[in-house]
mmCIF file of C-alpha atoms and ligand atoms in Angstrom:
data_model
loop_
_atom_site.group_PDB
_atom_site.id
_atom_site.type_symbol
_atom_site.label_atom_id
_atom_site.label_comp_id
_atom_site.label_asym_id
_atom_site.label_seq_id
_atom_site.Cartn_x
_atom_site.Cartn_y
_atom_site.Cartn_z
ATOM 1 C CA MET A 1 11.760 35.755 -0.853
ATOM 2 C CA ASN A 2 12.659 32.477 -2.314
ATOM 3 C CA TYR A 3 12.597 29.672 -0.969
ATOM 4 C CA ASN A 4 12.764 25.918 -1.827
ATOM 5 C CA ILE A 5 10.324 23.284 -0.829
ATOM 6 C CA ALA A 6 11.468 19.876 -1.787
ATOM 7 C CA VAL A 7 7.760 18.114 -3.534
ATOM 8 C CA ILE A 8 7.205 14.292 -2.586
ATOM 9 C CA PRO A 9 4.192 13.205 -4.064
ATOM 10 C CA GLY A 10 4.435 9.613 -3.315
ATOM 11 C CA ASP A 11 2.061 7.167 -4.038
ATOM 12 C CA GLY A 12 -1.921 6.370 -3.954
ATOM 13 C CA ILE A 13 -3.365 10.373 -4.359
ATOM 14 C CA GLY A 14 -0.475 11.585 -2.822
ATOM 15 C CA PRO A 15 0.345 13.004 -6.144
ATOM 16 C CA GLU A 16 -2.962 14.778 -6.515
ATOM 17 C CA VAL A 17 -3.586 16.424 -3.727
ATOM 18 C CA ILE A 18 0.255 17.307 -4.523
ATOM 19 C CA ARG A 19 -0.814 19.520 -7.812
ATOM 20 C CA GLU A 20 -3.451 20.925 -6.264
ATOM 21 C CA THR A 21 -1.201 22.218 -2.810
ATOM 22 C CA VAL A 22 0.817 23.328 -5.461
ATOM 23 C CA LYS A 23 -1.320 25.269 -7.748
ATOM 24 C CA VAL A 24 -2.568 26.587 -5.122
ATOM 25 C CA LEU A 25 0.914 27.685 -3.013
ATOM 26 C CA ASP A 26 1.273 29.101 -6.676
ATOM 27 C CA ARG A 27 -1.411 31.770 -6.238
ATOM 28 C CA ILE A 28 -0.507 32.487 -3.335
ATOM 29 C CA ALA A 29 3.728 33.353 -4.374
ATOM 30 C CA ASP A 30 1.593 35.525 -6.831
ATOM 31 C CA LYS A 31 -0.578 37.576 -4.647
ATOM 32 C CA PHE A 32 2.259 38.149 -2.419
ATOM 33 C CA GLY A 33 5.322 38.476 -3.919
ATOM 34 C CA HIS A 34 7.664 35.280 -4.098
ATOM 35 C CA LYS A 35 8.870 32.448 -4.826
ATOM 36 C CA PHE A 36 8.330 28.638 -4.819
ATOM 37 C CA SER A 37 10.323 26.160 -6.253
ATOM 38 C CA TYR A 38 9.924 23.020 -6.301
ATOM 39 C CA GLN A 39 12.084 20.255 -6.304
ATOM 40 C CA GLU A 40 9.626 17.144 -6.814
ATOM 41 C CA LEU A 41 11.209 13.900 -4.570
ATOM 42 C CA LEU A 42 10.522 9.671 -4.715
ATOM 43 C CA ALA A 43 9.959 8.221 -1.406
ATOM 44 C CA GLY A 44 7.948 5.034 -0.836
ATOM 45 C CA GLY A 45 6.178 2.948 -3.161
ATOM 46 C CA ILE A 46 7.179 4.670 -6.300
ATOM 47 C CA ALA A 47 10.604 5.134 -5.209
ATOM 48 C CA ILE A 48 11.054 0.846 -4.435
ATOM 49 C CA ASP A 49 9.369 0.617 -7.958
ATOM 50 C CA GLN A 50 11.562 3.435 -9.529
ATOM 51 C CA THR A 51 15.083 2.683 -8.307
ATOM 52 C CA GLY A 52 14.087 -0.460 -5.371
ATOM 53 C CA LYS A 53 14.508 1.654 -2.279
ATOM 54 C CA ALA A 54 11.820 3.480 -0.082
ATOM 55 C CA LEU A 55 14.225 6.479 0.302
ATOM 56 C CA PRO A 56 16.736 6.876 -2.316
ATOM 57 C CA GLU A 57 20.217 8.574 -0.625
ATOM 58 C CA ASP A 58 19.252 11.283 -3.288
ATOM 59 C CA THR A 59 15.790 12.361 -2.026
ATOM 60 C CA LEU A 60 16.868 12.683 1.527
ATOM 61 C CA SER A 61 20.114 14.329 1.125
ATOM 62 C CA ALA A 62 17.184 17.127 -1.348
ATOM 63 C CA CYS A 63 15.472 16.838 1.296
ATOM 64 C CA LYS A 64 18.510 18.592 3.533
ATOM 65 C CA SER A 65 19.139 20.915 1.646
ATOM 66 C CA SER A 66 16.178 22.743 1.357
ATOM 67 C CA ASP A 67 13.980 25.087 3.251
ATOM 68 C CA SER A 68 10.882 22.351 4.255
ATOM 69 C CA VAL A 69 9.224 19.482 3.240
ATOM 70 C CA LEU A 70 5.268 18.739 1.255
ATOM 71 C CA LEU A 71 5.198 14.957 1.188
ATOM 72 C CA GLY A 72 1.448 13.683 -0.785
ATOM 73 C CA ALA A 73 1.349 10.206 0.615
ATOM 74 C CA VAL A 74 3.161 6.757 0.610
ATOM 75 C CA GLY A 75 2.012 3.095 1.134
ATOM 76 C CA GLY A 76 -0.289 1.346 -0.994
ATOM 77 C CA TRP A 77 -1.368 -2.354 -1.289
ATOM 78 C CA LYS A 78 0.668 -2.983 -4.145
ATOM 79 C CA TRP A 79 3.605 -3.220 -1.358
ATOM 80 C CA ASP A 80 1.541 -5.079 1.537
ATOM 81 C CA ASP A 81 3.511 -8.058 1.266
ATOM 82 C CA LEU A 82 7.331 -6.555 1.581
ATOM 83 C CA PRO A 83 9.252 -7.046 4.505
ATOM 84 C CA GLY A 84 8.954 -4.900 7.102
ATOM 85 C CA ASP A 85 12.041 -2.713 6.352
ATOM 86 C CA LYS A 86 11.729 -2.436 2.529
ATOM 87 C CA ARG A 87 7.782 -1.267 2.883
ATOM 88 C CA PRO A 88 7.039 2.166 1.345
ATOM 89 C CA GLU A 89 6.176 3.256 4.847
ATOM 90 C CA THR A 90 10.525 2.882 6.031
ATOM 91 C CA ALA A 91 10.429 6.166 3.839
ATOM 92 C CA LEU A 92 8.688 7.803 6.145
ATOM 93 C CA LEU A 93 10.557 6.900 9.243
ATOM 94 C CA GLY A 94 13.406 7.379 7.925
ATOM 95 C CA LEU A 95 12.502 10.351 6.680
ATOM 96 C CA ARG A 96 11.198 11.816 10.304
ATOM 97 C CA LYS A 97 14.466 9.936 11.958
ATOM 98 C CA ALA A 98 17.015 11.184 9.625
ATOM 99 C CA LEU A 99 15.586 14.625 9.833
ATOM 100 C CA GLU A 100 15.166 15.001 13.661
ATOM 101 C CA LEU A 101 11.672 15.599 13.006
ATOM 102 C CA TYR A 102 10.554 15.198 16.138
ATOM 103 C CA ALA A 103 7.740 17.025 16.860
ATOM 104 C CA ASN A 104 4.557 16.338 15.207
ATOM 105 C CA ILE A 105 1.973 18.699 15.565
ATOM 106 C CA ARG A 106 -1.574 17.963 14.464
ATOM 107 C CA PRO A 107 -4.719 20.558 14.260
ATOM 108 C CA ALA A 108 -8.157 19.109 15.327
ATOM 109 C CA LEU A 109 -10.220 21.271 14.139
ATOM 110 C CA LEU A 110 -13.627 21.217 13.348
ATOM 111 C CA PHE A 111 -15.533 23.757 10.790
ATOM 112 C CA GLU A 112 -18.172 25.306 11.310
ATOM 113 C CA GLU A 113 -19.685 24.558 7.918
ATOM 114 C CA LEU A 114 -18.751 21.148 8.731
ATOM 115 C CA ALA A 115 -20.497 20.570 11.812
ATOM 116 C CA SER A 116 -23.087 18.519 10.240
ATOM 117 C CA ALA A 117 -20.635 16.147 9.286
ATOM 118 C CA CYS A 118 -19.118 15.249 12.650
ATOM 119 C CA PRO A 119 -20.210 11.956 14.179
ATOM 120 C CA LEU A 120 -20.470 13.398 17.677
ATOM 121 C CA LYS A 121 -24.074 14.697 19.133
ATOM 122 C CA PRO A 122 -24.604 18.528 18.466
ATOM 123 C CA GLU A 123 -24.602 19.081 22.332
ATOM 124 C CA ILE A 124 -21.103 16.891 22.591
ATOM 125 C CA VAL A 125 -19.622 19.596 19.627
ATOM 126 C CA LYS A 126 -21.289 22.495 20.578
ATOM 127 C CA ASP A 127 -19.616 25.861 18.658
ATOM 128 C CA GLY A 128 -17.204 24.264 16.838
ATOM 129 C CA LEU A 129 -13.615 22.126 18.238
ATOM 130 C CA ASP A 130 -10.223 23.117 17.946
ATOM 131 C CA PHE A 131 -7.595 21.482 20.121
ATOM 132 C CA VAL A 132 -3.829 19.778 18.511
ATOM 133 C CA VAL A 133 -2.563 16.888 19.030
ATOM 134 C CA VAL A 134 1.303 17.183 19.512
ATOM 135 C CA ARG A 135 3.079 14.072 18.537
ATOM 136 C CA GLU A 136 6.316 12.410 20.034
ATOM 137 C CA LEU A 137 7.567 11.489 16.179
ATOM 138 C CA THR A 138 11.687 9.755 16.307
ATOM 139 C CA GLY A 139 11.510 7.677 19.849
ATOM 140 C CA GLY A 140 9.816 4.993 21.325
ATOM 141 C CA ILE A 141 8.637 1.755 19.630
ATOM 142 C CA TYR A 142 8.254 2.822 16.260
ATOM 143 C CA PHE A 143 12.185 2.910 16.904
ATOM 144 C CA GLY A 144 13.003 0.683 19.553
ATOM 145 C CA GLU A 145 15.274 -2.559 19.013
ATOM 146 C CA LYS A 146 12.935 -5.260 17.198
ATOM 147 C CA GLY A 147 13.555 -8.622 16.464
ATOM 148 C CA THR A 148 12.402 -12.183 16.481
ATOM 149 C CA LYS A 149 13.083 -15.465 19.431
ATOM 150 C CA GLU A 150 11.983 -18.439 19.417
ATOM 151 C CA THR A 151 10.337 -18.793 23.264
ATOM 152 C CA ASP A 152 8.113 -22.199 25.100
ATOM 153 C CA MET A 153 5.722 -20.705 23.287
ATOM 154 C CA GLY A 154 6.751 -20.040 19.882
ATOM 155 C CA HIS A 155 8.342 -18.360 17.593
ATOM 156 C CA ALA A 156 7.558 -14.528 19.065
ATOM 157 C CA ALA A 157 8.645 -11.095 18.137
ATOM 158 C CA TYR A 158 8.781 -8.266 19.886
ATOM 159 C CA ASP A 159 8.855 -4.007 19.603
ATOM 160 C CA VAL A 160 10.641 -1.846 22.239
ATOM 161 C CA GLU A 161 9.044 1.079 24.011
ATOM 162 C CA LEU A 162 12.278 3.116 24.991
ATOM 163 C CA TYR A 163 12.253 7.472 25.927
ATOM 164 C CA SER A 164 14.717 8.564 27.173
ATOM 165 C CA GLU A 165 14.499 12.281 29.155
ATOM 166 C CA LYS A 166 15.493 14.587 26.788
ATOM 167 C CA GLU A 167 13.456 13.394 24.473
ATOM 168 C CA VAL A 168 10.002 13.749 26.936
ATOM 169 C CA GLN A 169 11.689 16.837 27.781
ATOM 170 C CA ARG A 170 11.636 18.357 24.690
ATOM 171 C CA ILE A 171 8.487 18.007 22.969
ATOM 172 C CA ALA A 172 7.125 18.730 26.079
ATOM 173 C CA GLN A 173 8.453 21.922 26.278
ATOM 174 C CA THR A 174 6.658 21.959 21.899
ATOM 175 C CA ALA A 175 3.517 21.267 23.602
ATOM 176 C CA PHE A 176 4.235 23.559 26.819
ATOM 177 C CA ASP A 177 5.200 26.628 23.605
ATOM 178 C CA MET A 178 2.275 25.705 21.957
ATOM 179 C CA ALA A 179 -0.853 26.004 24.961
ATOM 180 C CA SER A 180 1.020 29.325 25.703
ATOM 181 C CA LYS A 181 0.187 30.621 23.056
ATOM 182 C CA ARG A 182 -3.620 28.831 23.097
ATOM 183 C CA ASN A 183 -5.475 27.982 26.056
ATOM 184 C CA LYS A 184 -2.917 27.495 28.317
ATOM 185 C CA LYS A 185 -3.416 23.747 29.146
ATOM 186 C CA VAL A 186 -1.969 20.564 28.278
ATOM 187 C CA THR A 187 -2.813 17.081 28.269
ATOM 188 C CA SER A 188 -0.308 13.886 29.005
ATOM 189 C CA VAL A 189 -0.527 10.956 27.946
ATOM 190 C CA ASP A 190 0.307 8.518 28.761
ATOM 191 C CA LYS A 191 -0.035 4.236 30.449
ATOM 192 C CA ALA A 192 2.138 5.486 33.715
ATOM 193 C CA ASN A 193 -0.026 2.371 35.802
ATOM 194 C CA VAL A 194 1.834 -0.160 34.246
ATOM 195 C CA LEU A 195 4.287 0.870 31.787
ATOM 196 C CA GLU A 196 7.751 1.767 33.228
ATOM 197 C CA SER A 197 8.869 4.334 29.766
ATOM 198 C CA SER A 198 5.671 5.897 30.759
ATOM 199 C CA ARG A 199 6.010 6.626 34.090
ATOM 200 C CA LEU A 200 9.605 8.422 33.269
ATOM 201 C CA TRP A 201 7.331 10.274 31.181
ATOM 202 C CA ARG A 202 4.936 11.812 33.381
ATOM 203 C CA ARG A 203 7.834 12.264 35.660
ATOM 204 C CA VAL A 204 9.629 14.434 33.124
ATOM 205 C CA VAL A 205 6.520 16.627 32.039
ATOM 206 C CA SER A 206 5.768 17.610 35.045
ATOM 207 C CA GLU A 207 9.429 18.312 35.593
ATOM 208 C CA THR A 208 9.034 20.470 32.838
ATOM 209 C CA ALA A 209 5.774 22.347 33.356
ATOM 210 C CA LYS A 210 7.650 23.819 36.548
ATOM 211 C CA GLU A 211 8.884 26.452 34.002
ATOM 212 C CA TYR A 212 5.816 26.936 32.451
ATOM 213 C CA PRO A 213 3.965 28.178 35.663
ATOM 214 C CA GLN A 214 1.308 29.281 33.876
ATOM 215 C CA ILE A 215 -0.052 26.668 32.266
ATOM 216 C CA GLU A 216 -2.809 23.807 33.533
ATOM 217 C CA LEU A 217 -0.829 20.299 33.311
ATOM 218 C CA ASN A 218 -3.668 17.044 33.307
ATOM 219 C CA ASN A 219 -2.041 13.510 33.285
ATOM 220 C CA MET A 220 -4.347 11.354 31.336
ATOM 221 C CA TYR A 221 -4.482 7.296 30.888
ATOM 222 C CA VAL A 222 -4.364 6.932 27.490
ATOM 223 C CA ASP A 223 -7.182 4.208 27.819
ATOM 224 C CA ASN A 224 -8.732 6.903 29.166
ATOM 225 C CA ALA A 225 -8.046 9.910 26.455
ATOM 226 C CA ALA A 226 -9.936 7.478 24.358
ATOM 227 C CA MET A 227 -12.961 7.293 25.979
ATOM 228 C CA GLN A 228 -12.554 11.320 26.099
ATOM 229 C CA LEU A 229 -12.222 11.821 23.083
ATOM 230 C CA VAL A 230 -15.575 10.772 22.583
ATOM 231 C CA ARG A 231 -17.299 12.255 25.430
ATOM 232 C CA ASP A 232 -16.465 15.504 26.206
ATOM 233 C CA PRO A 233 -13.483 16.501 23.502
ATOM 234 C CA LYS A 234 -14.094 20.253 24.269
ATOM 235 C CA GLN A 235 -12.311 19.658 27.360
ATOM 236 C CA PHE A 236 -8.295 19.161 25.111
ATOM 237 C CA ASP A 237 -6.465 22.175 24.818
ATOM 238 C CA VAL A 238 -3.153 20.236 24.035
ATOM 239 C CA ILE A 239 -2.910 16.581 23.803
ATOM 240 C CA VAL A 240 0.880 15.785 24.262
ATOM 241 C CA THR A 241 2.023 12.084 23.758
ATOM 242 C CA SER A 242 3.947 9.704 22.781
ATOM 243 C CA ASN A 243 4.325 8.155 19.069
ATOM 244 C CA ILE A 244 2.279 5.112 18.893
ATOM 245 C CA PHE A 245 -0.144 6.162 20.724
ATOM 246 C CA GLY A 246 -0.525 9.828 19.028
ATOM 247 C CA ASP A 247 -0.516 7.750 16.448
ATOM 248 C CA ILE A 248 -3.862 6.467 17.699
ATOM 249 C CA LEU A 249 -5.671 9.614 19.308
ATOM 250 C CA SER A 250 -4.578 11.614 16.060
ATOM 251 C CA ASP A 251 -6.629 9.202 14.361
ATOM 252 C CA GLU A 252 -9.737 9.172 16.477
ATOM 253 C CA ALA A 253 -9.598 13.234 16.898
ATOM 254 C CA SER A 254 -9.723 13.132 12.875
ATOM 255 C CA GLN A 255 -12.816 11.490 13.562
ATOM 256 C CA ILE A 256 -14.137 13.142 15.252
ATOM 257 C CA THR A 257 -13.755 15.894 13.111
ATOM 258 C CA GLY A 258 -15.610 15.020 9.986
ATOM 259 C CA SER A 259 -12.969 14.034 7.824
ATOM 260 C CA ILE A 260 -9.581 13.050 7.758
ATOM 261 C CA GLY A 261 -10.246 14.851 4.343
ATOM 262 C CA LEU A 262 -9.641 18.240 6.058
ATOM 263 C CA LEU A 263 -6.668 17.518 8.840
ATOM 264 C CA PRO A 264 -2.924 18.577 8.153
ATOM 265 C CA SER A 265 0.277 18.386 9.737
ATOM 266 C CA ALA A 266 3.731 19.883 10.627
ATOM 267 C CA SER A 267 6.761 16.925 12.009
ATOM 268 C CA LEU A 268 8.783 19.864 13.465
ATOM 269 C CA THR A 269 12.530 20.155 14.416
ATOM 270 C CA THR A 270 14.065 22.417 16.590
ATOM 271 C CA GLY A 271 15.097 25.941 13.773
ATOM 272 C CA ASN A 272 12.123 26.610 11.161
ATOM 273 C CA PHE A 273 12.970 23.149 9.056
ATOM 274 C CA GLY A 274 9.810 21.411 8.849
ATOM 275 C CA MET A 275 8.244 18.432 6.906
ATOM 276 C CA TYR A 276 4.456 19.051 6.113
ATOM 277 C CA GLU A 277 1.955 15.841 5.128
ATOM 278 C CA PRO A 278 -1.849 15.676 5.715
ATOM 279 C CA VAL A 279 -2.955 13.094 8.153
ATOM 280 C CA HIS A 280 -4.387 10.947 5.770
ATOM 281 C CA GLY A 281 -2.588 8.278 4.396
ATOM 282 C CA SER A 282 -2.633 7.213 0.154
ATOM 283 C CA ALA A 283 -6.392 5.837 0.085
ATOM 284 C CA PRO A 284 -5.112 3.553 -2.779
ATOM 285 C CA ASP A 285 -9.851 3.034 -3.871
ATOM 286 C CA LEU A 286 -9.074 6.908 -4.228
ATOM 287 C CA ALA A 287 -6.369 6.978 -6.359
ATOM 288 C CA GLY A 288 -6.788 8.595 -10.171
ATOM 289 C CA ARG A 289 -10.786 9.079 -9.784
ATOM 290 C CA ASP A 290 -10.571 12.611 -9.104
ATOM 291 C CA LYS A 291 -12.211 11.725 -5.768
ATOM 292 C CA ALA A 292 -9.899 12.960 -2.882
ATOM 293 C CA ASN A 293 -10.252 16.086 -0.918
ATOM 294 C CA PRO A 294 -7.145 17.936 -1.584
ATOM 295 C CA MET A 295 -7.578 20.752 1.512
ATOM 296 C CA ALA A 296 -6.076 18.154 3.663
ATOM 297 C CA ALA A 297 -2.241 18.919 1.618
ATOM 298 C CA ILE A 298 -3.959 22.402 1.116
ATOM 299 C CA LEU A 299 -4.245 23.760 4.693
ATOM 300 C CA SER A 300 -0.052 21.200 5.563
ATOM 301 C CA ALA A 301 1.253 23.722 2.999
ATOM 302 C CA ALA A 302 -0.472 26.507 5.229
ATOM 303 C CA MET A 303 1.295 25.061 8.241
ATOM 304 C CA MET A 304 4.025 25.554 6.219
ATOM 305 C CA LEU A 305 4.135 29.045 5.393
ATOM 306 C CA ARG A 306 3.505 29.453 9.153
ATOM 307 C CA TYR A 307 5.815 27.581 11.034
ATOM 308 C CA SER A 308 8.903 27.366 8.969
ATOM 309 C CA PHE A 309 8.709 30.114 6.565
ATOM 310 C CA GLY A 310 6.712 31.980 8.619
ATOM 311 C CA LEU A 311 4.530 34.123 6.479
ATOM 312 C CA LEU A 312 1.133 34.373 8.810
ATOM 313 C CA GLU A 313 -0.736 36.658 6.487
ATOM 314 C CA GLU A 314 -0.265 34.090 3.210
ATOM 315 C CA SER A 315 -1.237 30.910 6.081
ATOM 316 C CA ASP A 316 -4.114 32.532 6.841
ATOM 317 C CA GLU A 317 -4.953 33.315 3.707
ATOM 318 C CA ILE A 318 -4.881 30.140 2.792
ATOM 319 C CA SER A 319 -6.973 28.355 6.042
ATOM 320 C CA SER A 320 -9.966 30.744 5.047
ATOM 321 C CA ALA A 321 -9.816 30.764 1.080
ATOM 322 C CA VAL A 322 -10.210 27.150 2.358
ATOM 323 C CA ARG A 323 -13.301 27.502 4.623
ATOM 324 C CA ARG A 324 -14.812 29.954 1.961
ATOM 325 C CA VAL A 325 -14.808 27.147 -0.556
ATOM 326 C CA LEU A 326 -16.108 25.053 2.007
ATOM 327 C CA LYS A 327 -18.929 27.745 2.962
ATOM 328 C CA LYS A 328 -20.427 28.077 -0.369
ATOM 329 C CA GLY A 329 -21.246 24.922 0.048
ATOM 330 C CA TYR A 330 -18.386 22.992 -2.332
ATOM 331 C CA ARG A 331 -17.661 19.560 -0.216
ATOM 332 C CA THR A 332 -15.554 16.465 -2.092
ATOM 333 C CA PRO A 333 -16.882 13.292 -2.041
ATOM 334 C CA ASP A 334 -15.694 12.379 1.664
ATOM 335 C CA LEU A 335 -18.035 15.534 2.723
ATOM 336 C CA MET A 336 -20.746 14.866 1.641
ATOM 337 C CA GLU A 337 -23.741 13.274 3.368
ATOM 338 C CA PRO A 338 -26.153 11.007 2.864
ATOM 339 C CA PRO A 339 -29.288 12.668 2.658
ATOM 340 C CA SER A 340 -31.217 13.190 6.869
ATOM 341 C CA GLU A 341 -34.422 13.034 8.285
ATOM 342 C CA GLU A 342 -33.542 16.621 8.912
ATOM 343 C CA ASN A 343 -32.596 17.924 5.837
ATOM 344 C CA THR A 344 -36.400 16.372 4.045
ATOM 345 C CA ASP A 345 -37.461 18.581 6.545
ATOM 346 C CA MET A 346 -39.392 21.959 4.323
ATOM 347 C CA THR A 347 -38.645 23.593 7.677
ATOM 348 C CA ASN A 348 -34.958 22.312 7.961
ATOM 349 C CA VAL A 349 -33.737 23.034 4.828
ATOM 350 C CA ALA A 350 -29.451 22.423 4.643
ATOM 351 C CA PRO A 351 -27.951 24.700 1.915
ATOM 352 C CA ALA A 352 -27.602 22.964 -1.171
ATOM 353 C CA LYS A 353 -24.139 20.884 -1.386
ATOM 354 C CA LYS A 354 -22.604 20.858 -4.507
ATOM 355 C CA GLU A 355 -19.694 17.646 -5.209
ATOM 356 C CA VAL A 356 -16.678 18.716 -6.846
ATOM 357 C CA GLY A 357 -13.428 16.369 -7.580
ATOM 358 C CA THR A 358 -10.082 17.039 -6.348
ATOM 359 C CA LYS A 359 -9.175 19.319 -9.195
ATOM 360 C CA GLU A 360 -12.096 21.607 -9.184
ATOM 361 C CA ALA A 361 -11.955 21.476 -4.928
ATOM 362 C CA GLY A 362 -7.879 22.853 -5.717
ATOM 363 C CA ASP A 363 -9.527 25.408 -8.501
ATOM 364 C CA LEU A 364 -12.093 26.882 -6.783
ATOM 365 C CA ILE A 365 -9.394 27.088 -3.607
ATOM 366 C CA ALA A 366 -6.886 28.962 -5.469
ATOM 367 C CA GLU A 367 -9.697 31.508 -7.112
ATOM 368 C CA GLU A 368 -10.337 32.234 -3.833
ATOM 369 C CA ILE A 369 -6.490 33.570 -3.189
ATOM 370 C CA CYS A 370 -6.038 35.172 -5.924
ATOM 371 C CA PRO A 371 -8.520 35.660 -8.955
ATOM 372 C CA PHE A 372 -7.350 38.973 -10.830
ATOM 373 C CA ILE A 373 -3.670 36.951 -11.510
ATOM 374 C CA LEU A 374 -5.726 33.782 -12.309
ATOM 375 C CA SER A 375 -7.637 35.919 -15.455
ATOM 376 C CA ALA A 376 -4.556 38.001 -16.042
ATOM 377 C CA GLY A 377 -2.558 35.048 -16.311
ATOM 378 C CA LYS A 378 -5.191 33.586 -18.884
ATOM 379 C CA ALA A 379 -4.708 37.127 -21.538
HETATM 380 C C1 IPM B 401 0.793 8.345 10.914
HETATM 381 C C2 IPM B 401 1.264 7.283 9.613
HETATM 382 C C3 IPM B 401 2.592 7.077 9.432
HETATM 383 C C4 IPM B 401 3.125 6.275 10.887
HETATM 384 C C5 IPM B 401 2.699 5.511 8.722
HETATM 385 C C6 IPM B 401 2.154 4.965 7.136
HETATM 386 C C7 IPM B 401 4.376 4.653 9.057
HETATM 387 O O1 IPM B 401 0.029 6.461 10.239
HETATM 388 O O2 IPM B 401 1.933 9.107 9.703
HETATM 389 O O3 IPM B 401 0.288 8.554 11.910
HETATM 390 O O4 IPM B 401 2.401 5.229 11.779
HETATM 391 O O5 IPM B 401 3.273 6.944 12.017
HETATM 392 MN MN1 MN B 402 -1.467 7.107 11.899
#
C-alpha cells in the first residue's frame, strides 16, 4: 500500500530524530512491500524564521490532505521572547485544534531492559510498568478564553478552563475503548473538590462508564494522582484527564519509566487520521550534537502504523527492533547509567553498555528490521 505522510521535523533535535525515523520506516517499507511517501513541511520556530508564521497555511493544508502527520518537536530559546500568540508552540496547538486531534495517547512503558534507569525503588516497579495516559487535547484551559485586565491588585491575566459534555464524553469513550483492549481499568483524574469544570468532567465520565460495564472506573483528584504515580504506579491501566492535567502527569509518567527519550505519543481524531510525535521536546541544548535519543520518535512511527494504517505486524516489528537494540546493550547518552556501587561489585556485574549517538541508534534499529535489504541495497 502507498501511504502519504506529512513530515514536520521542526526545531532543535526534531530534524535529527525524524531523519532516523524515516530511515526506519523505509526499512519497514522494503521488508513488507509498502510505499511511504513523505512530504516535508515547515512548522514551529523554523517556520517563523522562514515564513514569519509558526504554522503556515500550506503546512496545514498539506497535513489535512495527508494520511498522517509525523512531527519532531517545536520551540527553542531563540523564540522564547516572542509574545504568546507568536511562539513556535502555537504551531502545535494550531495543528491539534485544526485537525481536531482531541485524544492524546501517551503510553508509559518501562522496558525490562531499562529497569535500572527507573528512579523508583525496584520493589515498586517489580516486573515493569505499563499504563497509558489519555489526555484531552483540544479543550480546557489551553484553548479557553484568555486575556488581561486591571484589578485593584494591579494588572492581571486569566485563562479559562471550560469543558463541554460532548468533549468529555468523547475522550472518556477513547479511554474506555482503550481499557477494553488492556487491563479493563480507567482512572479519571480531576479536581472535582474545587473546580466546576471538574465536577462536570466527573459526572460525564461516570455516565459514560455505564456503557462499559466490563471496565472498572476510579475517580481520583489530580494532587493524589501525582502522588500515586510515584507511590504505586502499578495501580494504573488507563488514566484519562484534561488537557493541562494530562500535560503534567504525562511528563511525570515519562520520568518514572526511565527516560523521556523513549516515549512516543499519538494524537487522534475520529477515524484513522492522527499526528505522531515523541513526548520529549526540542531539547535545544542537544541539537546538532548527535546525542538525542531517536527511539521516542521511532516508536511514534510504530504507533502511526498501528493506529492510522492498521499495520500491526509492521508496528510490532519496530517496537521489537528497538527492544533488541536495547537488549544488546546499546544506549543513547540519556540512557547511560552513572557507575554505581552495584556495578562495581564483581559478584553483580551489569552487562557492558555501549554508548551510541542518534545516527548509530537509528542505523542499529533499521538494521534489526531488515539487514538483508541493506546489504542488497549497497551492492
Ligand atoms: C506537550 C508539550 C506541549 C503542550 C507544548 C509544547 C505546547 O508540552 O506536548 O506536552 O503543553 O501540550
Ligand atoms: Mn508537555
